[in-house]
Amino acid sequence: MGVSTRTSDHAQRPQHRARIVTGSVIGLLTAGAALGAGELTAGLWGTSAPVVAVGDAIVDHSPTVLKEFAITVFGIYDKVVLVCGVVATVFLVAALAGVVALRRPAVGYAVLVLFAAVGSLAVLVRRTGEPLAAVPVLVAAAAGAVALFLLLRGAPQPVAIAPEPVDDPVTTGGESDLAAEEDAPDKHTGAGAPDSQPPTEGASRRGFLLTGAGVLTLAMAATAAGRYLGAGADAQAARASLRLPAPAEPLPSLPSGVDLNVPGLTPFTSPTTDFYRIDTALTVPRVAPQEWRLRVHGMVDEEIELSYDELLRRPLIESDTTLTCVSNEVGGDLVDNTRWLGVRLADVLRRAGVRSGADQVLSTSTDGWTCGTPTEAVMDGRDALLAIAMDGEPLPFQHGFPVRMVVPGLYGFVSATKWVTDIKLTRFADESAYWAQRGWAVKAPIKTMSRIDVPGPLEEVPAGPVTLAGVAWAQRRGIDAVEVRVDGGDWGKAQLAEVPGIDTWRQWTRTVDVDAGRHTFEVRATDSSGNAQPEQRAEPIPNGASGWHSVQITAE
Ligand SMILES: Nc1nc2c(c(=O)[nH]1)N[C@H]1C(S)=C(S)[C@@H](COP(=O)(O)O)O[C@H]1N2
Ligand SMILES: [Mo]
C-alpha cells in the first residue's frame, strides 16, 4: 500500500508536466489557428485583423497621457508594441486555457467564446453600424474551436503508469521525466505490438504531432496570406477617406466644344474605369499613403525624402494630358485622356538641386519597375507631375495610387511610373531602365497619330452621307489638322473639336459621300510643328508605331 502510493507519486510528476506541456501546446496552437483564420478573413474582407482591431480599441479608449507615454517610449513602434502585447496576452491566456481544457474541454471552448465576445466588441465600438466587420473575429473563434477539437481528440492520453512488481522503483523515479515518459508505452505494449491492439500512446503521440504540425502550418499560411492581402486593407481605407486638397493653380473647366458628340466617338475625358492599363505588376501594389515615401537622390546637391503629407502641402496643379502606350498599334486603344492633379516634379527636383550632367531621371516603383525620363523633359516647363489624382478622384490602385508620374509628350514606359517611390538623378550613359534593357528605345517622344472610331471596322452603313469621327494626338505639339480620304481619293479636311491645350488628343469629324459597295477610309494628322503623320508603317518596338489608320466598311 505504502509502496504503491509512493510509486504513483513518482509517476504523476512526469504526467503532470506532460499535461502542462501538451495543454499549453494545444492552447497555443488553438490561438494560432484562430489568429491565422482571423488574419486571412480580415485580409479577404478588407477589414482590420482581430488583434489590430483590439489594439485600435485600446488606443481609442486609453487616456491621452498613456498614448503619449507609449509614443515617447516606443516612438513610431508604439503600434507594433501594442499589437505584440495583445498577441502575447492572447497566447498566454490560451496556454493556460489549453492546460485546463485537456481535462475539461468545455473551459477551452468557453475561453474561445470569451475571445470572440471581446474581439467583436472591440471591432464594433469602432465600426458601429457595420456588424459584418466582426466576421473575421467570429471566423477566428470558429477556426479556433475546430483546431481545439482536433487537438484534444489527438492529444496523447496521460497513461497511468502502474507500478509493476519487477520494476525497481528507484530506477523509475530516478530517470529523467522525459525518459520515464518515453519508456511508458513499451511498458504497456511491449515492442512490436500487433496492429490489432488499440492505438498505443506512441501512435497517439505521433498523431498528435501530425495534427499539431498541420494546425501550425495552416495557421502560419493563413497569417501570411492575410497579412499580404490585408496590407491592401490599410491602403484601401486610407484611399477611401482621402480628401484631395484644392489645386493652387486650378484649370478652367474644359471648353464645351471638346466633345463633338458623335455617337460611338471616344469621349474627350476617358472614364477612369475604362482607362487603359499597362504594367508589369502581377498583383496591383497597394501602398498606404501614410507609408509612402519618395526618395530623391543620385546626382543632386541634397538628397531629400518626401512623405505623402509633405507632397500634398506643396502647390498642386491640374493638367489635361493624354497618356499613350508605346505598344499601341495603329488604330489601337492604349491611349486615354484625363485631368490629372499633382505636384510639379521640377519643383521637387529643384529643391534637391539637379547637378549638371544628370540627363536622366530614373524613377522606380515599389515593385521595382524602372523608367528613364530625360531630365530636360521634366525641367522644361511642361506639366511633368507627381500625380495624386485623375478626373477628380485619388488615383485608383491600378493607375498608381498613391503617387505616379505623368509627363506629357513621352510614351508611358519612359515617363509614367506608377507607385513611384524612388527618383534617382543619373546619366543615360550610366544606367538604363526596365524596357530600355529589353530592346525598347531609351528616349521615346510620342509620335503624331490619328484614329478612326466611327464607323467601326467592317461596319455596314447606308449609302449616301457617312459621318467619320475619331481622335488624333501629338502631345507637346498639338494637332493642327486631320484629313480623311475615301478609297485613295483626295484628302479632305476634318472639322476639329476644341482642346484645352497641346497635351491632349483632339476629336475630329468629317462627313463623306459613298456609293453602295465596299470602301476604305483613311486618316492622317498634322501637328502644329507641321509634321504630317507618315504613311510608312512601323512596329511599336522600339519607339512607337507609325502609319495611317484605315477602316473598311460596306455601304448598302
Ligand atoms: N510601376 C510601373 N509603372 C508603369 C508601368 C509598369 O509596368 N510599372 N508601365 C508604364 C507603361 S508602359 C504605361 S503605357 C503606363 C500606363 O499607365 P496606366 O496603366 O495608368 O494607363 O504606365 C507606365 N508606368
Ligand atoms: Mo506602355
Coordinates of C-alpha atoms and ligand atoms in Angstrom, one line a residue:
M1 CA 0.0 0.0 0.0
G2 CA 2.7 2.4 1.0
V3 CA 4.9 1.4 -1.9
S4 CA 2.1 1.8 -4.4
T5 CA 1.3 5.3 -3.2
R6 CA 4.9 6.4 -3.5
T7 CA 5.3 4.9 -6.9
S8 CA 2.2 6.7 -8.2
D9 CA 3.6 10.0 -6.8
H10 CA 6.7 9.4 -8.9
A11 CA 4.7 8.6 -11.9
Q12 CA 2.3 11.5 -11.5
R13 CA 5.0 14.2 -11.6
P14 CA 6.1 13.5 -15.2
Q15 CA 2.4 13.0 -16.1
H16 CA 1.7 16.4 -14.6
R17 CA 4.5 18.0 -16.6
A18 CA 3.4 16.2 -19.7
R19 CA -0.1 17.5 -19.3
I20 CA 1.2 21.1 -18.8
V21 CA 3.3 20.8 -22.0
T22 CA 0.6 19.2 -24.0
G23 CA -2.1 21.5 -22.8
S24 CA 0.0 24.6 -23.4
V25 CA 0.8 23.4 -26.9
I26 CA -2.9 22.8 -27.6
G27 CA -3.7 26.3 -26.3
L28 CA -1.0 28.0 -28.3
L29 CA -1.9 26.1 -31.5
T30 CA -5.6 26.9 -31.0
A31 CA -4.8 30.5 -30.6
G32 CA -2.5 30.4 -33.6
A33 CA -5.2 28.8 -35.7
A34 CA -7.8 31.4 -34.5
L35 CA -5.5 34.4 -35.2
G36 CA -4.4 33.0 -38.5
A37 CA -8.0 32.5 -39.6
G38 CA -8.8 36.0 -38.4
E39 CA -5.9 37.5 -40.4
L40 CA -6.9 35.7 -43.5
T41 CA -10.6 36.6 -43.2
A42 CA -9.8 40.2 -42.5
G43 CA -7.4 40.2 -45.4
L44 CA -10.1 38.9 -47.7
W45 CA -12.8 41.0 -46.1
G46 CA -10.8 44.2 -46.2
T47 CA -11.1 45.0 -42.5
S48 CA -8.7 45.1 -39.6
A49 CA -7.4 41.8 -38.3
P50 CA -8.9 40.9 -34.9
V51 CA -5.6 41.7 -33.0
V52 CA -5.3 45.0 -34.8
A53 CA -9.0 45.9 -34.0
V54 CA -8.4 45.1 -30.4
G55 CA -5.3 47.3 -30.5
D56 CA -7.2 50.1 -32.1
A57 CA -9.9 49.8 -29.5
I58 CA -7.3 50.0 -26.7
V59 CA -5.8 53.1 -28.4
D60 CA -9.2 54.7 -28.7
H61 CA -10.1 54.1 -25.1
S62 CA -6.8 54.8 -23.3
P63 CA -6.1 58.1 -21.8
T64 CA -4.0 60.6 -23.7
V65 CA -1.2 60.5 -21.2
L66 CA -0.8 56.8 -21.8
K67 CA -0.8 57.3 -25.5
E68 CA 1.8 60.0 -25.3
F69 CA 3.8 57.8 -22.9
A70 CA 3.7 55.0 -25.4
I71 CA 4.8 57.3 -28.3
T72 CA 7.6 58.7 -26.2
V73 CA 8.9 55.3 -25.1
F74 CA 8.3 53.3 -28.2
G75 CA 8.4 56.1 -30.9
I76 CA 7.0 55.0 -34.2
Y77 CA 6.9 51.4 -33.0
D78 CA 4.1 52.1 -30.4
K79 CA 1.5 50.4 -32.6
V80 CA 3.7 47.4 -33.1
V81 CA 4.4 47.1 -29.4
L82 CA 0.7 47.4 -28.7
V83 CA -0.3 44.7 -31.2
C84 CA 2.5 42.5 -29.9
G85 CA 1.1 43.0 -26.4
V86 CA -2.3 41.9 -27.5
V87 CA -0.9 38.8 -29.2
A88 CA 1.2 37.9 -26.2
T89 CA -1.8 38.2 -23.9
V90 CA -3.9 36.0 -26.2
F91 CA -1.2 33.4 -26.3
L92 CA -0.7 33.5 -22.5
V93 CA -4.4 33.0 -21.8
A94 CA -4.6 30.4 -24.5
A95 CA -1.7 28.3 -23.0
L96 CA -3.4 28.4 -19.6
A97 CA -6.8 27.6 -21.0
G98 CA -5.2 24.7 -23.0
V99 CA -3.9 23.1 -19.9
V100 CA -7.3 23.2 -18.2
A101 CA -9.1 22.2 -21.5
L102 CA -7.1 18.9 -21.5
R103 CA -9.2 17.8 -18.6
R104 CA -12.3 20.0 -19.1
P105 CA -12.7 20.7 -22.8
A106 CA -15.7 23.0 -22.1
V107 CA -13.3 25.5 -20.5
G108 CA -11.3 25.7 -23.7
Y109 CA -14.4 26.4 -25.8
A110 CA -15.7 28.9 -23.2
V111 CA -12.4 30.9 -23.5
L112 CA -12.8 31.0 -27.3
V113 CA -16.3 32.3 -26.8
L114 CA -14.9 34.9 -24.4
F115 CA -12.3 36.0 -27.0
A116 CA -14.9 36.2 -29.7
A117 CA -17.0 38.4 -27.5
V118 CA -14.1 40.7 -26.6
G119 CA -12.9 40.8 -30.2
S120 CA -16.4 41.6 -31.6
L121 CA -16.9 44.3 -29.0
A122 CA -13.5 45.9 -30.0
V123 CA -14.4 45.8 -33.7
L124 CA -18.0 47.1 -33.2
V125 CA -17.2 50.0 -30.9
R126 CA -15.0 51.4 -33.7
R127 CA -17.2 50.5 -36.6
T128 CA -20.7 51.0 -35.3
G129 CA -23.4 50.2 -37.8
E130 CA -21.1 47.7 -39.6
P131 CA -21.9 44.4 -37.9
L132 CA -20.2 42.5 -40.7
A133 CA -16.9 43.9 -39.6
A134 CA -17.0 41.4 -36.7
V135 CA -17.0 38.5 -39.2
P136 CA -13.2 37.9 -39.0
V137 CA -13.4 37.6 -35.2
L138 CA -16.2 35.1 -35.5
V139 CA -14.4 33.1 -38.1
A140 CA -11.3 33.2 -35.9
A141 CA -13.2 31.7 -33.0
A142 CA -14.8 29.1 -35.2
A143 CA -11.4 28.1 -36.6
G144 CA -10.0 28.0 -33.0
A145 CA -12.8 25.7 -32.0
V146 CA -12.1 23.3 -34.8
A147 CA -8.4 23.3 -34.0
L148 CA -9.1 22.7 -30.3
F149 CA -11.4 19.8 -31.1
L150 CA -8.9 18.1 -33.4
L151 CA -6.0 18.7 -31.0
L152 CA -7.9 17.5 -27.9
R153 CA -9.0 14.4 -29.8
G154 CA -5.5 13.7 -30.9
A155 CA -3.8 14.5 -27.6
P156 CA -1.9 11.6 -26.0
Q157 CA -3.9 10.4 -23.1
P158 CA -1.9 10.6 -19.9
V159 CA -1.5 6.9 -19.1
A160 CA -1.3 5.9 -15.5
I161 CA 2.0 4.2 -15.1
A162 CA 1.0 1.3 -13.0
P163 CA 3.8 0.0 -10.8
E164 CA 5.0 -3.3 -12.0
P165 CA 6.4 -5.6 -9.4
V166 CA 9.5 -6.3 -11.4
D167 CA 10.4 -2.7 -11.7
D168 CA 12.8 -1.2 -9.5
P169 CA 11.0 1.9 -8.1
V170 CA 14.3 3.7 -7.6
T171 CA 15.2 3.4 -11.3
T172 CA 11.8 4.6 -12.5
G173 CA 11.8 7.5 -10.1
G174 CA 15.4 8.4 -10.8
E175 CA 15.0 8.7 -14.6
S176 CA 14.5 12.0 -16.2
D177 CA 10.9 12.9 -16.7
L178 CA 11.3 12.6 -20.4
A179 CA 12.8 9.2 -20.3
A180 CA 10.1 8.0 -17.9
E181 CA 7.5 9.2 -20.4
E182 CA 9.3 7.8 -23.4
D183 CA 9.5 4.4 -21.7
A184 CA 5.9 4.3 -20.7
P185 CA 4.5 2.8 -24.0
D186 CA 6.9 -0.1 -24.1
K187 CA 5.9 -1.0 -20.6
H188 CA 2.4 -1.5 -21.6
T189 CA 2.5 -2.9 -25.1
G190 CA 6.0 -4.2 -25.4
A191 CA 7.9 -3.8 -28.6
G192 CA 6.3 -5.0 -31.8
A193 CA 2.7 -4.9 -30.5
P194 CA 0.3 -6.4 -33.1
D195 CA -1.7 -4.0 -35.2
S196 CA -4.9 -5.2 -33.7
Q197 CA -4.1 -3.6 -30.5
P198 CA -5.8 -0.3 -29.6
P199 CA -3.7 2.7 -30.5
T200 CA -0.7 2.9 -28.3
E201 CA 0.4 6.1 -26.7
G202 CA 3.3 6.2 -29.2
A203 CA 0.9 6.1 -32.1
S204 CA -1.3 8.7 -30.5
R205 CA 1.6 11.0 -29.9
R206 CA 2.6 10.7 -33.5
G207 CA -1.0 11.5 -34.5
F208 CA -1.0 14.5 -32.1
L209 CA 2.3 15.8 -33.5
L210 CA 0.9 15.5 -37.0
T211 CA -2.3 17.3 -36.1
G212 CA -0.3 20.0 -34.3
A213 CA 2.1 20.4 -37.2
G214 CA -0.9 20.6 -39.6
V215 CA -2.6 23.3 -37.5
L216 CA 0.6 25.2 -37.2
T217 CA 1.3 25.2 -40.9
L218 CA -2.3 26.3 -41.7
A219 CA -2.1 29.0 -39.1
M220 CA 1.1 30.4 -40.4
A221 CA 0.0 30.2 -44.1
A222 CA -3.3 31.9 -43.2
T223 CA -1.5 34.6 -41.3
A224 CA 0.9 35.2 -44.2
A225 CA -1.9 35.3 -46.8
G226 CA -4.0 37.5 -44.6
R227 CA -1.1 39.9 -44.0
Y228 CA -0.4 40.0 -47.7
L229 CA -4.0 40.8 -48.6
G230 CA -4.5 42.9 -45.5
A231 CA -1.7 45.2 -46.4
G232 CA -4.1 46.4 -49.0
A233 CA -6.8 47.0 -46.5
D234 CA -5.0 49.9 -44.9
A235 CA -4.3 51.4 -48.2
Q236 CA -7.9 50.9 -49.3
A237 CA -9.3 52.5 -46.1
A238 CA -6.8 55.4 -46.5
R239 CA -7.8 55.9 -50.1
A240 CA -11.5 55.9 -49.3
S241 CA -11.2 58.5 -46.6
L242 CA -8.8 60.7 -48.6
R243 CA -9.7 64.4 -49.1
L244 CA -8.0 65.9 -52.1
P245 CA -6.6 69.3 -51.4
A246 CA -7.7 72.1 -53.8
P247 CA -5.2 72.9 -56.5
A248 CA -3.1 76.1 -56.1
E249 CA -3.4 76.5 -59.9
P250 CA -6.8 75.2 -60.9
L251 CA -7.6 74.9 -64.6
P252 CA -10.7 76.4 -66.0
S253 CA -13.3 73.8 -66.8
L254 CA -13.0 72.1 -70.1
P255 CA -14.2 74.1 -73.2
S256 CA -17.7 72.8 -74.1
G257 CA -16.5 72.0 -77.6
V258 CA -14.1 69.2 -76.6
D259 CA -16.7 66.6 -77.3
L260 CA -18.2 66.6 -80.8
N261 CA -21.0 64.2 -79.5
V262 CA -20.8 61.8 -82.5
P263 CA -22.3 58.5 -81.4
G264 CA -19.6 55.9 -81.0
L265 CA -16.8 58.5 -80.8
T266 CA -14.4 58.1 -77.8
P267 CA -15.2 60.7 -75.2
F268 CA -12.7 63.5 -74.6
T269 CA -12.3 62.6 -71.0
S270 CA -11.8 58.8 -70.6
P271 CA -13.9 57.4 -67.7
T272 CA -11.3 56.3 -65.2
T273 CA -12.8 52.8 -65.1
D274 CA -12.2 52.4 -68.8
F275 CA -8.7 54.0 -68.8
Y276 CA -6.2 51.6 -70.4
R277 CA -3.9 49.8 -68.0
I278 CA -0.4 48.6 -68.8
D279 CA 2.2 47.5 -66.3
T280 CA 4.4 44.5 -65.3
A281 CA 2.7 44.1 -61.9
L282 CA 1.3 40.6 -61.3
T283 CA -0.6 41.9 -58.3
V284 CA -1.5 45.6 -58.1
P285 CA 0.6 47.2 -55.4
R286 CA -1.5 48.7 -52.6
V287 CA 0.6 51.2 -50.9
A288 CA -0.9 53.1 -47.9
P289 CA -0.2 56.9 -48.3
Q290 CA 1.0 57.0 -44.6
E291 CA 3.7 54.5 -45.6
W292 CA 4.6 56.1 -48.9
R293 CA 7.9 57.9 -49.2
L294 CA 9.6 59.4 -52.2
R295 CA 13.4 59.5 -52.1
V296 CA 15.2 61.8 -54.5
H297 CA 18.9 61.1 -54.7
G298 CA 21.8 60.5 -57.1
M299 CA 23.3 63.5 -58.8
V300 CA 21.7 66.0 -56.6
D301 CA 23.0 68.7 -54.2
E302 CA 21.0 67.4 -51.3
E303 CA 19.2 64.1 -51.1
I304 CA 15.6 64.5 -50.0
E305 CA 12.7 62.3 -48.8
L306 CA 9.1 63.3 -49.0
S307 CA 6.1 61.9 -47.2
Y308 CA 2.6 61.9 -48.7
D309 CA 1.5 64.7 -46.4
E310 CA 4.6 66.7 -47.3
L311 CA 3.9 66.2 -51.0
L312 CA 0.3 67.4 -50.6
R313 CA 1.4 70.5 -48.8
R314 CA 3.2 71.6 -51.9
P315 CA 1.3 73.6 -54.6
L316 CA -0.9 71.3 -56.6
I317 CA -1.6 71.9 -60.3
E318 CA -4.0 70.4 -62.7
S319 CA -3.1 69.2 -66.2
D320 CA -5.0 67.8 -69.1
T321 CA -2.7 65.2 -70.5
T322 CA -3.3 62.2 -72.8
L323 CA -1.3 59.2 -71.8
T324 CA -0.1 56.8 -74.6
C325 CA 1.5 53.4 -74.6
V326 CA 4.3 52.8 -76.9
S327 CA 2.8 49.4 -77.6
N328 CA -0.3 51.0 -79.1
E329 CA -0.8 49.7 -82.6
V330 CA -2.1 51.9 -85.4
G331 CA -5.8 52.2 -84.6
G332 CA -5.3 50.8 -81.1
D333 CA -6.8 51.9 -77.9
L334 CA -3.8 52.1 -75.5
V335 CA -4.3 55.8 -75.2
D336 CA -6.6 57.8 -72.9
N337 CA -7.1 61.2 -71.6
T338 CA -7.9 62.7 -68.3
R339 CA -7.3 65.7 -66.0
W340 CA -4.5 65.0 -63.6
L341 CA -3.8 66.6 -60.2
G342 CA -0.3 66.7 -58.8
V343 CA 2.8 68.5 -57.8
R344 CA 5.3 69.7 -60.4
L345 CA 8.2 67.2 -60.4
A346 CA 10.5 70.0 -61.5
D347 CA 9.8 71.9 -58.2
V348 CA 10.8 68.8 -56.2
L349 CA 13.9 68.2 -58.2
R350 CA 14.9 71.8 -57.9
R351 CA 14.7 71.5 -54.2
A352 CA 17.1 68.6 -54.3
G353 CA 19.3 70.5 -56.7
V354 CA 20.0 68.7 -60.0
R355 CA 23.7 68.5 -60.7
S356 CA 24.9 69.3 -64.2
G357 CA 25.3 66.2 -66.4
A358 CA 22.4 64.4 -64.8
D359 CA 20.5 63.9 -68.0
Q360 CA 18.3 61.0 -66.8
V361 CA 15.5 61.0 -64.2
L362 CA 15.5 57.3 -63.3
S363 CA 12.3 56.5 -61.4
T364 CA 11.5 53.3 -59.6
S365 CA 8.1 51.9 -58.4
T366 CA 7.5 49.9 -55.2
D367 CA 7.6 46.8 -57.2
G368 CA 10.9 47.5 -58.7
W369 CA 10.0 48.6 -62.2
T370 CA 12.2 51.4 -63.6
C371 CA 11.7 54.2 -66.0
G372 CA 14.2 56.6 -67.5
T373 CA 13.0 60.1 -68.4
P374 CA 15.1 62.9 -69.9
T375 CA 15.8 65.5 -67.2
E376 CA 15.2 68.1 -69.8
A377 CA 11.6 67.0 -70.4
V378 CA 10.9 67.2 -66.7
M379 CA 12.5 70.6 -66.3
D380 CA 11.4 72.4 -69.4
G381 CA 8.2 73.8 -68.0
R382 CA 5.7 71.2 -69.3
D383 CA 3.3 69.7 -66.8
A384 CA 5.6 66.9 -65.6
L385 CA 3.8 65.7 -62.5
L386 CA 3.9 63.6 -59.4
A387 CA 0.2 63.0 -59.8
I388 CA -2.1 62.0 -57.0
A389 CA -5.5 62.1 -58.7
M390 CA -7.2 61.7 -62.0
D391 CA -10.6 63.0 -63.1
G392 CA -11.2 64.4 -59.6
E393 CA -10.6 61.1 -57.7
P394 CA -7.5 59.8 -56.0
L395 CA -5.6 57.5 -58.4
P396 CA -7.1 54.1 -58.5
F397 CA -4.6 51.4 -57.2
Q398 CA -4.1 50.1 -60.7
H399 CA -3.2 53.5 -62.0
G400 CA -0.5 54.1 -59.4
F401 CA -2.0 55.1 -56.1
P402 CA -0.8 56.9 -54.1
V403 CA 1.6 58.7 -56.4
R404 CA 2.6 58.3 -60.1
M405 CA 4.5 60.3 -62.7
V406 CA 2.9 61.9 -65.7
V407 CA 5.0 63.7 -68.3
P408 CA 3.2 65.0 -71.4
G409 CA 4.7 64.1 -74.7
L410 CA 6.5 60.9 -73.8
Y411 CA 5.3 57.3 -74.1
G412 CA 4.3 55.8 -70.7
F413 CA 7.3 53.5 -70.5
V414 CA 9.7 56.4 -70.3
S415 CA 7.6 58.8 -68.3
A416 CA 4.6 57.5 -66.3
T417 CA 5.9 55.4 -63.4
K418 CA 3.1 54.2 -61.2
W419 CA 3.6 53.6 -57.4
V420 CA 6.7 55.7 -57.7
T421 CA 8.9 55.8 -54.6
D422 CA 12.4 56.5 -55.8
I423 CA 13.8 59.1 -58.1
K424 CA 17.5 59.0 -59.0
L425 CA 19.2 61.7 -61.0
T426 CA 21.7 59.9 -63.2
R427 CA 23.1 59.7 -66.7
F428 CA 21.7 57.7 -69.6
A429 CA 25.3 56.6 -70.2
D430 CA 25.4 55.0 -66.8
E431 CA 22.1 53.4 -66.1
S432 CA 19.3 52.0 -68.2
A433 CA 15.7 51.4 -67.3
Y434 CA 13.5 48.3 -67.5
W435 CA 12.3 48.4 -71.1
A436 CA 15.5 50.0 -72.4
Q437 CA 17.3 46.9 -71.1
R438 CA 14.8 44.9 -73.2
G439 CA 15.3 46.4 -76.6
W440 CA 13.0 49.4 -76.5
A441 CA 14.1 52.9 -77.1
V442 CA 15.9 54.9 -74.5
K443 CA 14.1 58.1 -75.5
A444 CA 10.6 57.9 -76.8
P445 CA 8.6 61.1 -77.6
I446 CA 5.0 60.3 -78.7
K447 CA 4.5 60.2 -82.5
T448 CA 1.8 62.2 -84.2
M449 CA -1.1 59.8 -84.6
S450 CA -4.8 59.6 -85.6
R451 CA -7.5 57.0 -85.4
I452 CA -10.9 56.4 -86.9
D453 CA -13.5 55.4 -84.2
V454 CA -16.6 55.8 -86.4
P455 CA -17.6 53.9 -88.4
G456 CA -16.2 50.8 -86.9
P457 CA -14.2 48.2 -88.9
L458 CA -16.4 46.2 -91.4
E459 CA -19.5 48.1 -90.3
E460 CA -22.4 48.2 -92.7
V461 CA -23.7 51.7 -93.3
P462 CA -26.4 53.1 -95.6
A463 CA -25.1 54.5 -98.9
G464 CA -25.0 58.3 -99.1
P465 CA -23.5 60.7 -96.5
V466 CA -21.4 58.8 -93.8
T467 CA -20.1 60.6 -90.7
L468 CA -16.5 59.7 -89.9
A469 CA -15.1 60.6 -86.5
G470 CA -12.1 59.9 -84.3
V471 CA -9.3 61.2 -82.3
A472 CA -5.8 62.5 -83.1
W473 CA -2.9 63.3 -80.8
A474 CA 0.6 64.8 -80.9
Q475 CA 1.2 65.7 -77.2
R476 CA 3.5 68.7 -76.7
R477 CA 2.9 69.9 -80.3
G478 CA -0.9 69.8 -80.6
I479 CA -3.0 68.7 -83.6
D480 CA -3.3 71.3 -86.3
A481 CA -5.2 69.3 -89.0
V482 CA -6.8 66.0 -89.6
E483 CA -7.6 64.8 -93.1
V484 CA -9.5 61.8 -94.4
R485 CA -9.8 60.2 -97.8
V486 CA -12.1 57.6 -99.3
D487 CA -10.6 54.8 -101.5
G488 CA -7.3 56.6 -102.0
G489 CA -9.0 59.7 -103.4
D490 CA -8.3 63.3 -102.4
W491 CA -7.7 64.2 -98.8
G492 CA -10.4 66.3 -97.2
K493 CA -10.0 68.3 -94.1
A494 CA -11.9 67.2 -91.0
Q495 CA -13.6 69.5 -88.5
L496 CA -11.6 69.7 -85.3
A497 CA -13.0 69.8 -81.8
E498 CA -11.8 72.3 -79.2
V499 CA -8.9 71.4 -76.9
P500 CA -7.7 72.8 -73.6
G501 CA -4.1 72.7 -74.7
I502 CA -1.5 70.9 -76.7
D503 CA -1.1 67.8 -74.5
T504 CA -4.4 66.2 -75.2
W505 CA -5.9 64.3 -78.0
R506 CA -8.3 66.1 -80.3
Q507 CA -11.6 64.8 -81.7
W508 CA -12.3 65.2 -85.4
T509 CA -15.2 64.6 -87.7
R510 CA -16.0 64.7 -91.4
T511 CA -18.9 63.6 -93.5
V512 CA -18.2 61.9 -96.8
D513 CA -20.5 60.6 -99.5
V514 CA -20.3 56.9 -100.5
D515 CA -22.0 54.7 -103.1
A516 CA -23.2 51.3 -102.4
G517 CA -20.3 48.8 -102.1
R518 CA -17.1 48.4 -100.1
H519 CA -15.0 51.4 -99.1
T520 CA -11.7 52.2 -97.4
F521 CA -11.4 55.2 -95.2
E522 CA -8.0 56.6 -94.2
V523 CA -6.9 59.3 -91.8
R524 CA -3.8 61.3 -91.2
A525 CA -3.0 64.1 -88.8
T526 CA -0.6 67.1 -89.0
D527 CA 0.8 68.5 -85.8
S528 CA 1.5 72.2 -85.1
S529 CA 5.1 71.8 -86.0
G530 CA 4.0 71.0 -89.5
N531 CA 4.8 67.3 -89.3
A532 CA 2.4 65.2 -91.2
Q533 CA 1.8 61.7 -89.9
P534 CA 3.9 59.4 -92.2
E535 CA 2.2 56.7 -94.3
Q536 CA 5.1 54.4 -93.7
R537 CA 4.2 51.6 -91.2
A538 CA 6.4 51.0 -88.2
E539 CA 6.0 48.4 -85.5
P540 CA 5.6 49.6 -81.9
I541 CA 9.1 48.3 -81.0
P542 CA 11.4 50.2 -80.4
N543 CA 9.8 53.7 -80.2
G544 CA 6.2 53.6 -81.2
A545 CA 4.0 52.6 -84.2
S546 CA 3.5 54.8 -87.2
G547 CA 1.4 54.7 -90.4
W548 CA -2.1 55.7 -91.4
H549 CA -5.1 54.1 -89.7
S550 CA -7.8 52.8 -92.1
V551 CA -11.1 51.1 -91.8
Q552 CA -13.1 49.2 -94.4
I553 CA -16.9 49.4 -94.5
T554 CA -19.7 48.3 -96.6
A555 CA -22.4 50.8 -97.8
E556 CA -25.8 49.4 -98.9
Ligands
LIG1 N1 5.3 50.8 -61.8 C1 5.0 50.7 -63.1 N2 4.6 51.9 -63.8 C2 4.4 51.9 -65.1 C3 4.5 50.7 -65.8 C4 4.9 49.5 -65.2 O1 5.0 48.4 -65.7 N3 5.1 49.6 -63.8 N4 4.2 50.7 -67.2 C5 4.2 52.0 -67.9 C6 3.6 52.0 -69.1 S1 4.3 51.0 -70.3 C7 2.5 52.7 -69.4 S2 1.9 52.8 -71.0 C8 1.8 53.5 -68.4 C9 0.3 53.1 -68.4 O2 -0.3 53.7 -67.3 P1 -1.8 53.3 -67.0 O3 -1.8 51.9 -66.7 O4 -2.2 54.1 -65.8 O5 -2.7 53.6 -68.2 O6 2.3 53.2 -67.1 C10 3.7 53.2 -67.0 N5 4.0 53.0 -65.7
MO2 MO 3.3 51.5 -72.3

